[in-house]
PDB file of C-alpha atoms in Angstrom:
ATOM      1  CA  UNK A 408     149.196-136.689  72.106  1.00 42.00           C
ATOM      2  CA  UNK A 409     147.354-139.285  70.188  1.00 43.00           C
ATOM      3  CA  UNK A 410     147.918-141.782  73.297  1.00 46.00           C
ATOM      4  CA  UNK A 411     146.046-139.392  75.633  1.00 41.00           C
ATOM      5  CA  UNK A 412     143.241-138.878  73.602  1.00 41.00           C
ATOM      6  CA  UNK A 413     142.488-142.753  73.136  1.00 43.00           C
ATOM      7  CA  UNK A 414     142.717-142.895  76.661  1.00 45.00           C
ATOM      8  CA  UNK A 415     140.274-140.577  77.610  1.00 44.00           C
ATOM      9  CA  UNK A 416     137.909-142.116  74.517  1.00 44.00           C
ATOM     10  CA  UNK A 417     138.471-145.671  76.302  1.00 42.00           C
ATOM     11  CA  UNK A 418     137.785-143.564  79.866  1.00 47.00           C
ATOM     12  CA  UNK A 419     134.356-142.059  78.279  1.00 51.00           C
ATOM     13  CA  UNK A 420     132.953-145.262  77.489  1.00 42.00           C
ATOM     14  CA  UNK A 421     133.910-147.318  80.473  1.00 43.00           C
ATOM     15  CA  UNK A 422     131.654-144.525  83.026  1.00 44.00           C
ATOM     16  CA  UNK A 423     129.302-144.671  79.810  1.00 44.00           C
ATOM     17  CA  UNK A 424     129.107-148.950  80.495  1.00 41.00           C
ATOM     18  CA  UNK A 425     129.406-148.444  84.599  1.00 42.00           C
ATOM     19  CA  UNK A 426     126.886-146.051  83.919  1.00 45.00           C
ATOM     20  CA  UNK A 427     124.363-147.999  81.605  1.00 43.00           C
ATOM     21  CA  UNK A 428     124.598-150.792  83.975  1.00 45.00           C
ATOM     22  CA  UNK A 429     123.299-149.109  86.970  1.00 53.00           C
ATOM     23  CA  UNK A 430     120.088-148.040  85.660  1.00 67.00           C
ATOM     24  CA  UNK A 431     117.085-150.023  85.384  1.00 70.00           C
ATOM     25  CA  UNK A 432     114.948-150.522  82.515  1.00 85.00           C
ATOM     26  CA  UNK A 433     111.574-149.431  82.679  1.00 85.00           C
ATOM     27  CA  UNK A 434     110.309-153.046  83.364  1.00 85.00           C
ATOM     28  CA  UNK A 435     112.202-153.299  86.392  1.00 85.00           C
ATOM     29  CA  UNK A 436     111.434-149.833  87.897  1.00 85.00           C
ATOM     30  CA  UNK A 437     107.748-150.770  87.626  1.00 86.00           C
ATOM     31  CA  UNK A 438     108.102-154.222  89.152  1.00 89.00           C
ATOM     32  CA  UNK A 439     110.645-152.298  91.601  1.00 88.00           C
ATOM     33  CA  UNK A 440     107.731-149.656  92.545  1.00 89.00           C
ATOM     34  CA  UNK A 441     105.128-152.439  93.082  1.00 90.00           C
ATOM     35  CA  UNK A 442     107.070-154.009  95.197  1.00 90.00           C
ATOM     36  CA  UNK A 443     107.919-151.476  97.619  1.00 92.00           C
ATOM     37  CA  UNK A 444     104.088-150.375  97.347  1.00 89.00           C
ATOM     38  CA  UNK A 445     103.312-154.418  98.054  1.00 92.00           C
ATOM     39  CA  UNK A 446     105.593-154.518 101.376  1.00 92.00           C
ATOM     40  CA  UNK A 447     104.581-150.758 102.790  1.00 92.00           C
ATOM     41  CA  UNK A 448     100.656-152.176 102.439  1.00 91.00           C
ATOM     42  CA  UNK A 449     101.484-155.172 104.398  1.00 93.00           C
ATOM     43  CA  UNK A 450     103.877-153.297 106.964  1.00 94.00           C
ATOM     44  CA  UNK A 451     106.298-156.173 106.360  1.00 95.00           C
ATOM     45  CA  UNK A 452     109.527-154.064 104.973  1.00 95.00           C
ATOM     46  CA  UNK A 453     113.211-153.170 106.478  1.00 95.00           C
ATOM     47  CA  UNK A 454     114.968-149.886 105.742  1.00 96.00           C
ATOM     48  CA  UNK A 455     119.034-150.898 105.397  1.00 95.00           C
ATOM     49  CA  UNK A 456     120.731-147.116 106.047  1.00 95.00           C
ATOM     50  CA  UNK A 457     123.600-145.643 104.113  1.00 94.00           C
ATOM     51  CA  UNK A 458     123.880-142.592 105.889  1.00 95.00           C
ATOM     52  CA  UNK A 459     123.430-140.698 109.562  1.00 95.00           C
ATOM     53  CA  UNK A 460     122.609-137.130 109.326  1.00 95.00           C
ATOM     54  CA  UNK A 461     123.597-136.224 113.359  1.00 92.00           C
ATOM     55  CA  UNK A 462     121.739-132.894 114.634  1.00 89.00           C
ATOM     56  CA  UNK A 463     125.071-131.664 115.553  1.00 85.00           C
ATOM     57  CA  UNK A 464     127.923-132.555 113.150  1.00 82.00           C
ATOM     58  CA  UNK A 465     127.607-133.729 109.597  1.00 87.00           C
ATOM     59  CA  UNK A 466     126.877-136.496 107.318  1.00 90.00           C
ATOM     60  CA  UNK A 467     128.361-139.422 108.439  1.00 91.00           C
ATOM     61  CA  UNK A 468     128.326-142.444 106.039  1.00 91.00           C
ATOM     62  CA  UNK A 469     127.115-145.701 107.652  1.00 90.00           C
ATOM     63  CA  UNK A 470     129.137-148.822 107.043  1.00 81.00           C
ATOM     64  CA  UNK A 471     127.609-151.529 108.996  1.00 79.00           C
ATOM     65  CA  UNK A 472     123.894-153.701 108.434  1.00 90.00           C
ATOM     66  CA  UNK A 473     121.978-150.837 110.389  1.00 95.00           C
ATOM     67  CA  UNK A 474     118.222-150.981 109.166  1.00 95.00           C
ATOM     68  CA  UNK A 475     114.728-150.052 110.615  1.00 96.00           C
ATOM     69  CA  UNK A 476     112.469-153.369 109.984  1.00 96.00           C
ATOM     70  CA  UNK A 477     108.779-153.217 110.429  1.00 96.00           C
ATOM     71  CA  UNK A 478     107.405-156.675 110.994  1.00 96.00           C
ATOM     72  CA  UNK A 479     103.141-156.112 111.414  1.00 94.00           C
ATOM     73  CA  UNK A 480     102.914-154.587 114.889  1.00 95.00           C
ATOM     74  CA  UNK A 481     106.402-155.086 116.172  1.00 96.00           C
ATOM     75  CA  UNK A 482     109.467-152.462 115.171  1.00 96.00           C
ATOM     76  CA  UNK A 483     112.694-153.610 115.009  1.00 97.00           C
ATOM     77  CA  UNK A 484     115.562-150.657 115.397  1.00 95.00           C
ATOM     78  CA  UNK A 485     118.545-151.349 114.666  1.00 96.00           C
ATOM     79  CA  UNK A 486     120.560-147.833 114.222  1.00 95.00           C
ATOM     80  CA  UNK A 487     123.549-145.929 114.880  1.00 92.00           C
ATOM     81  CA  UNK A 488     123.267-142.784 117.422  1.00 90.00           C
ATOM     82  CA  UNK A 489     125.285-139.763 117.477  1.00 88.00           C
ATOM     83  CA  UNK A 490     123.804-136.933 119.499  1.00 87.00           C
ATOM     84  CA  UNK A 491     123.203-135.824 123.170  1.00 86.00           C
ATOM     85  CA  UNK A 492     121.283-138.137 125.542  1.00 81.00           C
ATOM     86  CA  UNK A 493     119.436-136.081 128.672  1.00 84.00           C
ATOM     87  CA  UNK A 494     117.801-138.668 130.259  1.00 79.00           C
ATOM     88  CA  UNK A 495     119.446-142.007 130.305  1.00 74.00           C
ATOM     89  CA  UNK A 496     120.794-144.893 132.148  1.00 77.00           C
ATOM     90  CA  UNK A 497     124.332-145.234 132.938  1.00 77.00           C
ATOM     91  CA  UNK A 498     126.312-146.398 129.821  1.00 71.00           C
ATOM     92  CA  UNK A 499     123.881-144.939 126.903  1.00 69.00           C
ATOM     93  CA  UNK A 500     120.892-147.518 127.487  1.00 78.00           C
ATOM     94  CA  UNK A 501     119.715-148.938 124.848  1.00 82.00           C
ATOM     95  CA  UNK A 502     119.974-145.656 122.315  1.00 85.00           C
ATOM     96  CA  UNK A 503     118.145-146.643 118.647  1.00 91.00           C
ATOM     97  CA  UNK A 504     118.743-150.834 119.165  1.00 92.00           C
ATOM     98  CA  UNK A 505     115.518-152.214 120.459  1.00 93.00           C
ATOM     99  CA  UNK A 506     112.465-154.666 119.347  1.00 95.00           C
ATOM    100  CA  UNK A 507     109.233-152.675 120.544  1.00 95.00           C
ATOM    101  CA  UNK A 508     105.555-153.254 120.009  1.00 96.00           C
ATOM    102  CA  UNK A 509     103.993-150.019 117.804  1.00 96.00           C
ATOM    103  CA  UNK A 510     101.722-148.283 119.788  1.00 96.00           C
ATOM    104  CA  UNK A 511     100.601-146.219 116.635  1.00 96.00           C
ATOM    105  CA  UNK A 512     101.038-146.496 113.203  1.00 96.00           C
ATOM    106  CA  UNK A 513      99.469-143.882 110.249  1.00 95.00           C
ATOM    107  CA  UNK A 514     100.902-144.194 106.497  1.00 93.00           C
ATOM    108  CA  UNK A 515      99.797-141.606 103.822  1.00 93.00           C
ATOM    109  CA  UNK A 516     100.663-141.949 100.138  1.00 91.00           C
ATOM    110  CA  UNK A 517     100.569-138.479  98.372  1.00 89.00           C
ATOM    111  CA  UNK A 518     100.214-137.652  94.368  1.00 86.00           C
ATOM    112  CA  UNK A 519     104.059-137.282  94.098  1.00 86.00           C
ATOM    113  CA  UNK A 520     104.862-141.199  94.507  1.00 83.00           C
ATOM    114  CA  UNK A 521     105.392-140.428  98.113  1.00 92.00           C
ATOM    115  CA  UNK A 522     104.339-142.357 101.152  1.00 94.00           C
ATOM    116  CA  UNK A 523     104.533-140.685 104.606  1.00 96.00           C
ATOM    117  CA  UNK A 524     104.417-142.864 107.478  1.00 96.00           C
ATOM    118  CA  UNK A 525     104.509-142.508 111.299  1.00 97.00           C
ATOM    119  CA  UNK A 526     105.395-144.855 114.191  1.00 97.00           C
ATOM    120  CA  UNK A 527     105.167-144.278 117.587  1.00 97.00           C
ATOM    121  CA  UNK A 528     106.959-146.564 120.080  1.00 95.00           C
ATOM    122  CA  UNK A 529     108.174-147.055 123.095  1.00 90.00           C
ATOM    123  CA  UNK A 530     110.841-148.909 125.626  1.00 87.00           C
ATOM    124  CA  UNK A 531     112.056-149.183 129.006  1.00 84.00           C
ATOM    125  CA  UNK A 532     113.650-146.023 128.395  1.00 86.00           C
ATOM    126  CA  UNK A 533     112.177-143.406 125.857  1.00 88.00           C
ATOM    127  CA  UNK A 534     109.320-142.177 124.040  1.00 93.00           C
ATOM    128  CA  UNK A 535     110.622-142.142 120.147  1.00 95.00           C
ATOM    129  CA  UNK A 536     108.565-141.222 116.898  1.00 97.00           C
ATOM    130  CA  UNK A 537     110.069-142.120 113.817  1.00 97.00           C
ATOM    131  CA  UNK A 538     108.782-140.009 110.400  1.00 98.00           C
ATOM    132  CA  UNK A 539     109.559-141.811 107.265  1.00 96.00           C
ATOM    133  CA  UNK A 540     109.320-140.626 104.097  1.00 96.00           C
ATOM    134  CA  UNK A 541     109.473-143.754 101.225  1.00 95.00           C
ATOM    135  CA  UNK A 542     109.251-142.652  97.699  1.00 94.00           C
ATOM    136  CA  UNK A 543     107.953-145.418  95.156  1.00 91.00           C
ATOM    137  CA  UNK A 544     111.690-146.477  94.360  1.00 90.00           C
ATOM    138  CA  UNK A 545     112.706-147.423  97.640  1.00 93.00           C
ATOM    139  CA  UNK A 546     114.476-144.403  98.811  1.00 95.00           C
ATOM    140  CA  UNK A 547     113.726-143.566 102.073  1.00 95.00           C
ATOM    141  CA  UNK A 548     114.536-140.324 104.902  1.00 96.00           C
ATOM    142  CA  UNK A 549     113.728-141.145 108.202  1.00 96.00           C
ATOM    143  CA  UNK A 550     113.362-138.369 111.127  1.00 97.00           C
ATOM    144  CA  UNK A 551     113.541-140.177 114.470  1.00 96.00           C
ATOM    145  CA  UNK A 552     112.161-137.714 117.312  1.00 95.00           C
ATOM    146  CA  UNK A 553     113.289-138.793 121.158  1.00 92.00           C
ATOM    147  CA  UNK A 554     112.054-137.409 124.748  1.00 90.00           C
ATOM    148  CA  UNK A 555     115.243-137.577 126.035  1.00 87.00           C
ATOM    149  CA  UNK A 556     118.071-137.655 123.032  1.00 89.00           C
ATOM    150  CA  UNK A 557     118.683-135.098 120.034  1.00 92.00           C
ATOM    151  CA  UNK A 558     116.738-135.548 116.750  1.00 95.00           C
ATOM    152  CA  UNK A 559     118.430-137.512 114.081  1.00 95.00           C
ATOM    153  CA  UNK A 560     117.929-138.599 110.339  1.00 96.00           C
ATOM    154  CA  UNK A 561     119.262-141.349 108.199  1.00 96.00           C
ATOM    155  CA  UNK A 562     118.567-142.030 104.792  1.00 96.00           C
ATOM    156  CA  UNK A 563     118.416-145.570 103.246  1.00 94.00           C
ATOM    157  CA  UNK A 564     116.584-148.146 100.814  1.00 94.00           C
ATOM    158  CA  UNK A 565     113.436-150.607 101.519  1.00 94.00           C
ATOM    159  CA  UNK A 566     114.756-153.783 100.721  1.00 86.00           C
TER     160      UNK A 566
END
């Protein structure tokens, strides 16, 4: 009996340490929010995605580099696609991999620690918006809108 009990003391305080180690002190979360606030000013930041969120279906988790990078004008997409395609050429196309200039571009921050932003681009073979939402910590939903495939979101982490 006495066994059991030391091991589930010595269990407590090894999630307490795992624990303890994955927060941040409050140094870090303020140099973390000033960075993210630094790269969404300059439109110089990349999205890596941990998880798909398919219109039809659920969660999937994502296990590959997939990101969204926004490089001034220019948007680099580089994510997975699950969904149904209306309009395409033979094969897929090019789906949600593509280097496109950004025809429009609107971020909002709100009150909350929230910053809304919008990008509309376009390729050889769609018309896609993307909606982001990017809190001050890095965590980030994004809604990507298509003329000819099925909505999708991810959710991910400015880097």
């Amino acid at each position: 009996m006495k066994i059991w009990m030391w091991g589930a003391a010595l269990m407590i305080c090894a999630l307490m340490a795992v624990m303890a180690c994955g927060t941040m002190t409050a140094a870090e979360q303020a140099e973390r929010i000033q960075a993210v606030s630094k790269a969404l000013e300059s439109k110089h930041y990349t999205v890596s995605i941990q998880m798909m969120y398919p219109s039809r279906g659920g969660a999937k988790s994502v296990t590959s580099d997939y990101s969204l990078e926004v490089k001034g004008d220019t948007l680099v997409s580089y994510l997975p696609y699950i969904g149904r395609a209306y309009n395409v050429p033979y094969g897929g196309g090019k789906g949600l991999n593509f280097t496109a200039p950004i025809k429009h571009y609107e971020a909002t921050k709100d009150n909350k620690g929230r910053t809304r932003v919008v990008i509309l681009t376009d390729n050889e073979e769609d018309l896609i918006t993307y909606y982001l939402e990017v809190w001050d910590t890095g965590q980030t939903t994004i809604d990507v809108q298509s003329r000819e495939r099925d909505p999708i979101n991810y959710s991910g982490e400015v880097k």
